XYZ file of C-alpha atoms in Angstrom:
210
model
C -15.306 47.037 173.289
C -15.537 46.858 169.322
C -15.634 50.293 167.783
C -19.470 50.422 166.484
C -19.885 49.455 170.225
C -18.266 52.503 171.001
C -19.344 54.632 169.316
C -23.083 53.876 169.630
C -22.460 54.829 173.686
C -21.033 57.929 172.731
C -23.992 58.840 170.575
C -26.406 57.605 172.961
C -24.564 59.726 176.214
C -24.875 62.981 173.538
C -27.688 62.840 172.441
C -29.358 62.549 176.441
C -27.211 65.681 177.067
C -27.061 67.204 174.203
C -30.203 66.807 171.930
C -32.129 69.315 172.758
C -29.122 72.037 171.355
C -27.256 70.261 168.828
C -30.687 68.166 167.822
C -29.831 65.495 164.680
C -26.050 66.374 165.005
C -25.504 65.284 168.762
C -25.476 62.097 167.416
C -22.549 62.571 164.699
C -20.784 64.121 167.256
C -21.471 61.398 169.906
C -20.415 58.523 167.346
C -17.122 60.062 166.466
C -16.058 60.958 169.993
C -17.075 57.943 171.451
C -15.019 56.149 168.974
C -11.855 58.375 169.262
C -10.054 57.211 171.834
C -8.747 54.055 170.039
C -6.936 56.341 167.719
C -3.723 54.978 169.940
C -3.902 51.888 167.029
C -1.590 53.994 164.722
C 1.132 53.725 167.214
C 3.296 51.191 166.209
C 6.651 50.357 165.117
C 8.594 48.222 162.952
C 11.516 47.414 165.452
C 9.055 46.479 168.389
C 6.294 44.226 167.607
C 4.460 44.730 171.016
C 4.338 48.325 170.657
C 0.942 48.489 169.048
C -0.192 46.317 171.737
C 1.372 47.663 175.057
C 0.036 51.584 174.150
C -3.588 50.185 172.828
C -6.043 51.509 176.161
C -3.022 53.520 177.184
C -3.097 56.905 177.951
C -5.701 57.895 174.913
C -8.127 55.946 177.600
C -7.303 57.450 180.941
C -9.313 59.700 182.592
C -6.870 62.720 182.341
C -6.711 62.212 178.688
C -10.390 63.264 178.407
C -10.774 66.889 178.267
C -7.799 66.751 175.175
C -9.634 63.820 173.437
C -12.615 65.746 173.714
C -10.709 68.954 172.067
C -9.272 66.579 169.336
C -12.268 65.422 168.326
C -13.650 68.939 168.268
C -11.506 69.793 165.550
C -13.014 67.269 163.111
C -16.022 69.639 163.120
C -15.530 73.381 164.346
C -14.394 73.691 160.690
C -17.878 74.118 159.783
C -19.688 77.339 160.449
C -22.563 76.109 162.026
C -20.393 73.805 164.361
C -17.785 77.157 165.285
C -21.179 79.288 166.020
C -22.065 77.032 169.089
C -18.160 75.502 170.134
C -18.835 75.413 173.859
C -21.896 72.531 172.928
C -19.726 71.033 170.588
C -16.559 70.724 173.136
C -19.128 69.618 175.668
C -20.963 67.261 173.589
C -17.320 65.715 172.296
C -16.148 65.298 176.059
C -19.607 63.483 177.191
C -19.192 61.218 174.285
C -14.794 60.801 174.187
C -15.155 60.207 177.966
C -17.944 56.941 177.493
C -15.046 54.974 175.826
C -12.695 54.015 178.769
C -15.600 53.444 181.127
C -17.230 51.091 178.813
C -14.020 49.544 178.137
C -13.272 49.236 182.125
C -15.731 46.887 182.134
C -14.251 44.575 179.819
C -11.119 41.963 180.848
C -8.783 43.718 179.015
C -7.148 46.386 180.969
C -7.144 49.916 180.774
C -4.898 52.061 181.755
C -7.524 54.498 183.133
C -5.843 55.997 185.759
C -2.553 57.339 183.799
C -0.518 58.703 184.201
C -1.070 59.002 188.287
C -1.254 54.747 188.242
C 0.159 52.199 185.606
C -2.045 50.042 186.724
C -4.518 48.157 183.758
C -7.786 47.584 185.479
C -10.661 45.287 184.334
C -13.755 44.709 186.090
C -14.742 41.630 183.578
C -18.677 42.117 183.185
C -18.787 41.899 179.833
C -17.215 40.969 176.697
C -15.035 43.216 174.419
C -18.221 41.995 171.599
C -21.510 41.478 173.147
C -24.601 41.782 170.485
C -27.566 42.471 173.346
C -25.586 44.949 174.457
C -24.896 46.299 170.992
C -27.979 45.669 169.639
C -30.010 47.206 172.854
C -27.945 50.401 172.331
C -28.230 50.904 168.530
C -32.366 50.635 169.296
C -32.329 53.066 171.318
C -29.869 55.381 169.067
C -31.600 54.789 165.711
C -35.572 55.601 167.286
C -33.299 58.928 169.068
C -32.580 59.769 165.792
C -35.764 58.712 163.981
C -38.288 60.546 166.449
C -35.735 63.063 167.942
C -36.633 62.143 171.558
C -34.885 61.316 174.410
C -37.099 58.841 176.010
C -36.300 55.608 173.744
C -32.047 56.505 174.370
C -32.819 56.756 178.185
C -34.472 53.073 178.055
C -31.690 52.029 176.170
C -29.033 53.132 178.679
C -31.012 51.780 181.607
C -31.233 48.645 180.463
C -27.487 48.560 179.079
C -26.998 49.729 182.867
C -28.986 46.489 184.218
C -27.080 44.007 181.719
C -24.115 45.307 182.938
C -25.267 45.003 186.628
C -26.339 41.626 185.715
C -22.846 41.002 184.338
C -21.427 42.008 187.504
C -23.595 39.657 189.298
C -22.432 37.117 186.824
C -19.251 37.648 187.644
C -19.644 36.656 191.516
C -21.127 33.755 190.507
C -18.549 32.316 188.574
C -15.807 33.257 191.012
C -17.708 31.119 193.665
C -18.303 28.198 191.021
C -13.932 28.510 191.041
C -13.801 28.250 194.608
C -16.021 25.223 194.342
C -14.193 23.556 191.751
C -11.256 23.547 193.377
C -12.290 22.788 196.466
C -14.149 19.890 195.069
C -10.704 18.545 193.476
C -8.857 18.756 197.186
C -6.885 21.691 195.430
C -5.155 24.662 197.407
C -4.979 27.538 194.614
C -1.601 29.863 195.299
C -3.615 32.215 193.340
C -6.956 32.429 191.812
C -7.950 35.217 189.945
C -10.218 36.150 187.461
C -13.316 34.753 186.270
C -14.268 36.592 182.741
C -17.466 36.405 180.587
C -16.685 34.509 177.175
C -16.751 36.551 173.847
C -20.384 37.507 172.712
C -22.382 37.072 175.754
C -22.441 37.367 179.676
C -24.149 33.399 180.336
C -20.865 31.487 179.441
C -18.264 32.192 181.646
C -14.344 30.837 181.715
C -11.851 31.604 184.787
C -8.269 31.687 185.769
């Protein structure tokens, strides 16, 4: 999904395991490592256009890239003292928050390559859009009162009922495939193949299918 997306989810995942050690900085760290893994942008090159695009949700989004995202983003704030005194939180807080990124992106109709390097395989499970402002706005709700109150309770809401808008998404998702069946059973069609049904950008109610 869109970066702020990100990186809210990685704050939100950090500060429910992390709060109560790192307090108003599991947050920080949550933001930044949930937002790391698109770092694969700066590959590119000037002789092949479609670089860029085959490596973005490469192998900076699998699931074996996560404990070295996690380290990388480390870095960006073990130069501090405070941060270096209490490492092992830090490293933990950066992998809970680097490894929210694919997952959330799974679930967009993209493809991620989030079994690399064991499967080349881009999976999507098209639930919900790569922008989607309930979702967003849901999440930076619960982040912001986190923050505000230092509490837990208001980010667990917030994740729950991300969790049931994404359920709902999946539900969605059914729906429209049968409403393709329909369609083209209606028209006396025989599909070779039909695929995908995915949710159009911004929301989960309009749907368009393959």
């Amino acid at each position: 999904m869109d970066p702020i997306t990100q990186g809210l989810l990685g704050a939100a995942a950090v500060q429910l395991t992390h709060q109560s050690s790192l307090k108003r900085d599991a947050w920080k760290i949550g933001v930044l490592s949930g937002m790391l893994a698109d770092m694969d942008v700066l590959i590119h090159s000037s002789s092949d256009a479609l670089l860029s695009f085959e490596m973005h949700r490469h192998f900076t989004h699998s699931l074996a890239f996560v404990p070295i995202g996690a380290f990388l983003a480390m870095l960006f704030f073990i130069w501090r003292k405070k941060y270096r005194e209490q490492w092992g939180a830090v490293y933990q807080a950066c992998f809970v928050g680097y490894a929210t990124h694919a997952l959330l992106d799974l679930c967009t109709s993209y493809g991620t390559m989030y079994l690399w390097p064991f499967d080349a395989k881009r999976y999507a499970l098209d639930i919900v859009a790569v922008i989607d402002p309930i979702f967003s706005f849901i999440l930076a709700v619960g982040v912001i009162w986190g923050i505000w109150k230092i509490k837990t309770k208001p980010v667990l809401i917030a994740m729950l009922l991300c969790s049931l808008y994404l359920l709902f998404g999946s539900y969605q998702n059914q729906q429209a495939l049968k409403v393709q069946s329909q369609i083209a059973s209606s028209r006396n069609h025989s599909p070779i193949h039909m695929t995908r049904a995915m949710p159009a950008i911004g929301n989960i109610f309009l749907w368009r299918s393959i």
